[in-house]
Short mmCIF file of C-alpha atoms in Angstrom, two decimals:
data_model
loop_
_atom_site.label_atom_id
_atom_site.label_comp_id
_atom_site.label_asym_id
_atom_site.label_seq_id
_atom_site.Cartn_x
_atom_site.Cartn_y
_atom_site.Cartn_z
CA UNK A 1 34.83 83.02 63.51
CA UNK A 2 34.80 80.08 66.11
CA UNK A 3 36.88 82.39 68.74
CA UNK A 4 34.33 85.32 68.31
CA UNK A 5 31.09 82.82 68.50
CA UNK A 6 32.83 81.48 71.77
CA UNK A 7 33.21 85.00 72.96
CA UNK A 8 29.50 85.94 72.13
CA UNK A 9 28.29 82.54 74.06
CA UNK A 10 30.45 83.43 77.23
CA UNK A 11 29.20 86.97 77.34
CA UNK A 12 25.98 85.65 76.92
CA UNK A 13 26.23 83.38 79.97
CA UNK A 14 27.86 86.15 82.29
CA UNK A 15 24.95 88.50 81.16
CA UNK A 16 22.19 86.01 81.99
CA UNK A 17 24.04 85.22 85.32
CA UNK A 18 24.42 88.90 86.08
CA UNK A 19 20.70 89.42 85.61
CA UNK A 20 20.34 86.65 87.62
CA UNK A 21 22.42 87.58 90.61
CA UNK A 22 20.39 91.47 90.12
CA UNK A 23 17.20 89.52 90.48
CA UNK A 24 17.65 87.75 93.46
CA UNK A 25 17.44 89.55 96.90
CA UNK A 26 18.43 88.43 100.39
CA UNK A 27 16.00 87.74 103.31
CA UNK A 28 14.52 90.99 105.16
CA UNK A 29 14.47 90.77 108.72
CA UNK A 30 11.40 92.02 110.32
CA UNK A 31 12.25 91.92 114.10
CA UNK A 32 12.22 89.83 117.04
CA UNK A 33 9.28 89.23 119.51
CA UNK A 34 9.67 91.91 122.46
CA UNK A 35 10.55 89.30 124.93
CA UNK A 36 13.16 87.51 123.27
CA UNK A 37 16.42 89.58 124.56
CA UNK A 38 14.69 88.97 128.13
CA UNK A 39 14.14 85.51 127.58
CA UNK A 40 17.29 84.80 125.98
CA UNK A 41 19.42 86.54 128.73
CA UNK A 42 17.30 84.58 131.38
CA UNK A 43 18.92 81.19 129.78
CA UNK A 44 22.43 82.29 129.04
CA UNK A 45 23.17 85.30 131.24
CA UNK A 46 24.16 82.68 134.56
CA UNK A 47 27.14 81.03 132.08
CA UNK A 48 28.95 84.37 131.07
CA UNK A 49 28.67 87.87 130.47
CA UNK A 50 26.04 88.79 127.96
CA UNK A 51 26.27 92.44 126.67
CA UNK A 52 27.28 93.99 123.45
CA UNK A 53 26.67 93.46 119.95
CA UNK A 54 27.20 90.15 118.04
CA UNK A 55 26.84 89.28 114.20
CA UNK A 56 25.00 86.01 113.54
CA UNK A 57 24.42 84.31 110.13
CA UNK A 58 20.98 82.90 109.78
CA UNK A 59 19.28 80.42 107.08
CA UNK A 60 15.81 81.47 106.44
CA UNK A 61 13.72 78.78 104.55
CA UNK A 62 11.28 79.71 101.70
CA UNK A 63 8.58 80.12 104.10
CA UNK A 64 10.58 82.94 106.09
CA UNK A 65 11.37 80.39 109.36
CA UNK A 66 14.58 80.86 110.52
CA UNK A 67 16.24 77.10 110.21
CA UNK A 68 19.56 77.76 111.46
CA UNK A 69 21.72 80.39 113.14
CA UNK A 70 25.48 80.75 113.32
CA UNK A 71 27.63 83.49 115.35
CA UNK A 72 30.77 85.09 114.00
CA UNK A 73 33.94 83.20 115.15
CA UNK A 74 35.44 85.18 118.07
CA UNK A 75 32.30 86.04 119.76
CA UNK A 76 32.55 85.09 123.66
CA UNK A 77 30.40 81.93 123.98
CA UNK A 78 27.78 83.43 126.45
CA UNK A 79 27.15 86.74 124.21
CA UNK A 80 27.38 84.13 121.09
CA UNK A 81 24.79 81.69 122.43
CA UNK A 82 22.43 84.49 123.60
CA UNK A 83 22.53 86.25 120.36
CA UNK A 84 21.55 83.07 118.34
CA UNK A 85 18.79 82.66 120.70
CA UNK A 86 17.39 86.08 119.67
CA UNK A 87 18.19 85.33 116.21
CA UNK A 88 16.10 82.17 115.82
CA UNK A 89 12.99 83.79 117.53
CA UNK A 90 13.46 86.66 114.48
CA UNK A 91 10.71 87.11 111.53
CA UNK A 92 11.89 87.47 107.91
CA UNK A 93 10.59 88.16 104.67
CA UNK A 94 12.22 85.21 102.48
CA UNK A 95 14.91 85.59 99.89
CA UNK A 96 13.31 86.42 96.39
CA UNK A 97 14.58 84.89 93.12
CA UNK A 98 12.72 86.19 90.08
CA UNK A 99 9.92 87.09 92.60
CA UNK A 100 9.50 83.69 93.92
CA UNK A 101 10.05 82.87 97.48
CA UNK A 102 13.41 80.74 98.02
CA UNK A 103 15.65 79.96 100.82
CA UNK A 104 18.63 82.27 101.71
CA UNK A 105 21.10 83.49 103.95
CA UNK A 106 21.38 86.85 106.05
CA UNK A 107 23.53 88.26 108.68
CA UNK A 108 22.13 90.32 111.61
CA UNK A 109 23.14 92.23 114.40
CA UNK A 110 22.01 91.44 117.80
CA UNK A 111 22.70 93.88 120.45
CA UNK A 112 22.56 93.14 124.67
CA UNK A 113 22.82 96.55 126.68
CA UNK A 114 26.08 97.15 129.03
CA UNK A 115 25.46 95.63 132.23
CA UNK A 116 23.82 98.08 135.10
CA UNK A 117 26.11 98.61 137.80
CA UNK A 118 25.82 99.17 141.49
CA UNK A 119 25.62 102.25 142.81
CA UNK A 120 26.54 101.25 146.46
CA UNK A 121 28.69 98.77 148.19
CA UNK A 122 27.07 95.17 148.01
CA UNK A 123 28.36 93.71 151.19
CA UNK A 124 26.43 96.79 153.02
CA UNK A 125 23.07 95.53 151.36
CA UNK A 126 23.60 92.26 152.16
CA UNK A 127 24.54 93.03 155.97
CA UNK A 128 21.27 95.21 156.36
CA UNK A 129 18.78 92.59 154.89
CA UNK A 130 20.73 89.84 157.14
CA UNK A 131 17.95 90.61 160.02
CA UNK A 132 15.06 90.08 157.59
CA UNK A 133 16.30 86.26 156.94
CA UNK A 134 17.01 85.77 160.79
CA UNK A 135 13.98 84.54 162.16
CA UNK A 136 13.82 81.90 159.41
CA UNK A 137 17.19 80.86 160.34
CA UNK A 138 15.99 80.21 164.08
CA UNK A 139 13.00 78.56 163.14
CA UNK A 140 14.20 75.86 161.01
CA UNK A 141 16.78 73.36 162.38
CA UNK A 142 18.23 72.73 158.88
CA UNK A 143 21.28 73.84 157.03
CA UNK A 144 21.36 76.85 154.54
CA UNK A 145 23.26 77.81 151.68
CA UNK A 146 25.16 80.99 152.42
CA UNK A 147 25.44 82.23 148.61
CA UNK A 148 22.62 83.50 146.43
CA UNK A 149 23.14 84.37 142.86
CA UNK A 150 20.19 86.66 141.82
CA UNK A 151 19.10 87.14 138.28
CA UNK A 152 17.58 90.90 138.58
CA UNK A 153 16.18 93.29 136.05
CA UNK A 154 17.08 96.78 136.41
CA UNK A 155 14.79 99.55 135.11
CA UNK A 156 16.12 102.81 133.31
CA UNK A 157 15.64 104.40 136.94
CA UNK A 158 18.25 102.08 138.25
CA UNK A 159 15.64 100.32 140.42
CA UNK A 160 15.33 96.75 140.17
CA UNK A 161 11.86 95.83 139.10
CA UNK A 162 12.21 91.97 138.90
CA UNK A 163 14.10 89.06 140.78
CA UNK A 164 14.35 85.56 139.45
CA UNK A 165 15.62 83.21 142.16
CA UNK A 166 17.71 79.87 141.07
CA UNK A 167 15.37 76.95 141.37
CA UNK A 168 15.72 74.42 143.96
CA UNK A 169 16.08 76.95 146.64
CA UNK A 170 15.33 77.44 150.60
CA UNK A 171 12.94 79.63 152.33
CA UNK A 172 15.00 81.80 153.42
CA UNK A 173 15.99 83.03 150.08
CA UNK A 174 12.80 84.42 149.08
CA UNK A 175 12.96 86.83 151.94
CA UNK A 176 16.69 88.01 150.83
CA UNK A 177 15.87 88.51 147.44
CA UNK A 178 12.86 90.86 148.56
CA UNK A 179 14.95 92.66 150.76
CA UNK A 180 17.65 93.20 148.21
CA UNK A 181 14.99 94.11 145.46
CA UNK A 182 14.24 97.04 147.66
CA UNK A 183 17.62 98.00 148.64
CA UNK A 184 19.90 97.86 145.78
CA UNK A 185 20.42 100.70 143.28
CA UNK A 186 22.38 101.12 140.06
CA UNK A 187 23.34 102.85 137.18
CA UNK A 188 21.10 101.74 134.52
CA UNK A 189 22.34 99.75 131.60
CA UNK A 190 22.74 101.62 128.35
CA UNK A 191 22.52 100.70 124.56
CA UNK A 192 24.15 103.10 122.85
CA UNK A 193 23.97 106.36 124.96
CA UNK A 194 20.11 105.57 125.98
CA UNK A 195 19.40 103.91 129.06
CA UNK A 196 17.73 100.68 128.82
CA UNK A 197 15.90 97.65 130.93
CA UNK A 198 18.34 95.10 131.12
CA UNK A 199 19.52 91.92 133.52
CA UNK A 200 22.30 91.38 135.58
CA UNK A 201 23.44 88.71 138.18
CA UNK A 202 24.15 89.80 141.80
CA UNK A 203 26.38 87.44 144.05
CA UNK A 204 25.04 87.80 147.44
CA UNK A 205 27.18 85.92 150.21
CA UNK A 206 25.02 85.90 153.61
CA UNK A 207 26.24 84.46 156.93
CA UNK A 208 24.23 81.59 157.22
CA UNK A 209 25.70 78.51 158.67
CA UNK A 210 24.79 76.11 161.31
CA UNK A 211 27.16 75.29 164.62
CA UNK A 212 29.19 78.39 163.49
CA UNK A 213 30.59 77.20 160.39
CA UNK A 214 28.44 74.29 158.43
CA UNK A 215 27.37 75.51 154.98
CA UNK A 216 25.24 73.35 152.72
CA UNK A 217 26.89 72.75 148.70
CA UNK A 218 23.83 72.82 146.31
CA UNK A 219 25.17 71.14 142.83
CA UNK A 220 22.60 71.49 139.92
CA UNK A 221 21.33 68.80 137.65
CA UNK A 222 23.72 67.59 134.96
CA UNK A 223 23.14 65.13 131.64
CA UNK A 224 23.43 61.88 132.41
CA UNK A 225 22.68 60.28 128.89
CA UNK A 226 25.44 59.04 126.57
CA UNK A 227 25.67 59.65 123.07
CA UNK A 228 23.59 57.16 121.88
CA UNK A 229 21.25 57.30 124.11
CA UNK A 230 20.91 61.53 123.02
CA UNK A 231 20.89 60.15 119.35
CA UNK A 232 18.22 57.62 120.04
CA UNK A 233 16.29 60.23 121.75
CA UNK A 234 16.48 62.55 118.71
CA UNK A 235 15.43 59.98 116.53
CA UNK A 236 12.46 59.06 118.51
CA UNK A 237 11.33 62.68 118.59
CA UNK A 238 12.39 64.65 115.39
CA UNK A 239 9.55 65.43 113.20
CA UNK A 240 9.54 63.28 110.09
CA UNK A 241 10.20 64.40 106.63
CA UNK A 242 12.08 67.52 108.44
CA UNK A 243 15.54 68.91 107.95
CA UNK A 244 15.60 72.32 109.76
CA UNK A 245 17.17 72.91 113.34
CA UNK A 246 16.47 75.68 115.96
CA UNK A 247 17.78 76.00 119.71
CA UNK A 248 15.20 76.27 121.92
CA UNK A 249 15.38 77.43 125.45
CA UNK A 250 13.39 75.44 128.39
CA UNK A 251 13.14 75.28 131.95
CA UNK A 252 12.93 71.64 133.15
CA UNK A 253 12.18 69.94 136.63
CA UNK A 254 14.43 66.89 137.41
CA UNK A 255 13.47 64.88 140.02
CA UNK A 256 15.30 63.25 142.89
CA UNK A 257 15.74 60.10 140.51
CA UNK A 258 17.25 61.88 137.36
CA UNK A 259 14.07 61.83 135.16
CA UNK A 260 12.72 64.96 133.71
CA UNK A 261 9.25 65.62 135.51
CA UNK A 262 8.46 68.50 133.53
CA UNK A 263 9.48 70.91 130.73
CA UNK A 264 8.37 73.88 129.61
CA UNK A 265 9.03 76.47 126.96
CA UNK A 266 10.57 79.52 127.88
CA UNK A 267 12.35 80.49 124.68
CA UNK A 268 10.45 79.12 121.76
CA UNK A 269 11.42 78.54 118.10
CA UNK A 270 8.29 79.94 116.66
CA UNK A 271 7.84 76.41 115.24
CA UNK A 272 5.30 74.36 117.36
CA UNK A 273 6.41 70.82 116.10
CA UNK A 274 10.41 71.74 116.84
CA UNK A 275 9.38 72.95 120.08
CA UNK A 276 7.33 69.87 120.76
CA UNK A 277 10.17 67.86 119.67
CA UNK A 278 12.75 69.45 121.84
CA UNK A 279 10.41 68.61 125.01
CA UNK A 280 10.00 64.93 123.69
CA UNK A 281 13.61 64.34 123.64
CA UNK A 282 14.33 66.03 127.06
CA UNK A 283 11.37 63.69 128.76
CA UNK A 284 13.52 60.69 127.31
CA UNK A 285 17.10 61.62 128.64
CA UNK A 286 18.38 60.78 131.73
CA UNK A 287 20.02 63.50 134.38
CA UNK A 288 22.29 63.50 137.64
CA UNK A 289 20.16 64.79 139.95
CA UNK A 290 20.72 68.04 141.78
CA UNK A 291 22.39 67.18 145.37
CA UNK A 292 22.27 69.19 148.19
CA UNK A 293 24.83 68.11 150.73
CA UNK A 294 25.41 64.91 149.03
CA UNK A 295 21.80 63.73 149.08
CA UNK A 296 19.47 64.01 145.91
CA UNK A 297 16.75 66.46 145.46
CA UNK A 298 14.26 67.84 143.11
CA UNK A 299 15.37 71.15 141.06
CA UNK A 300 14.15 73.27 138.55
CA UNK A 301 16.85 74.51 136.00
CA UNK A 302 17.00 76.37 132.53
CA UNK A 303 17.98 74.10 129.77
CA UNK A 304 18.45 75.24 125.93
CA UNK A 305 19.07 72.59 123.34
CA UNK A 306 19.82 72.11 119.82
CA UNK A 307 16.47 70.48 118.03
CA UNK A 308 18.17 69.15 114.35
CA UNK A 309 17.90 66.06 112.35
CA UNK A 310 19.41 62.93 113.89
CA UNK A 311 22.99 62.51 112.54
#
């Protein structure tokens, strides 16, 4: 009799658990802002190849906000970071339990197109554009960088529709970029079998030297603040009473003294408080400034950070 009673109780518990599980739905993705793929490529495309599909596990709060994103193990670092960047910008319907919104987890697929491929030889395009910048070389007695990594957006017709120059560049680079924009021709990127717009890096190497051989070295800014200073910045800036986190992309201008002169959002989280906290954190940090041939200079660079509760 006792055994039958225990079996009945256990069966009842399992029945309730099954009913509860059946009554719970996972968060449903509503999509990402149209500009998020572009923004995330701009931020992460210079650190490695960003192409293909990545699975991202997303934590979604009861109000539909993304509070965290983690890429699947084994995803290449640049693709993983770019995919997480897109995922945190996505909108969701929250999970439901018994009709009530609750926090939950979802797995989303984030796809980046294959990279566009040049139809012609890049060295020939560089040689063609060399005369366009010679007047700038002759009129200025300064040294010039000979390397120019252009971030270009390629349309479905294979033509370059937009060019992004590295920050902290010199005047000749504008002329070089415009000439290459008109000259370069690509096989367009593809998402599946469909031609799509996409970004890629073009490493152009111009022959710009002074006295027949001297080239300028440009080193980008680097974070100088130690762990304690970073933690203090997070303590001072993270919104009180919050526990969520988001990876947010900024464009920062670091002056020759190593301080952040300006910070702008380029890949917002969708949460104004977290976006503002990131700017506050960046302005409290110190950097080793950019250096041109060993001399400190002001420069602007992309700088994504993870805004989260202080440890």
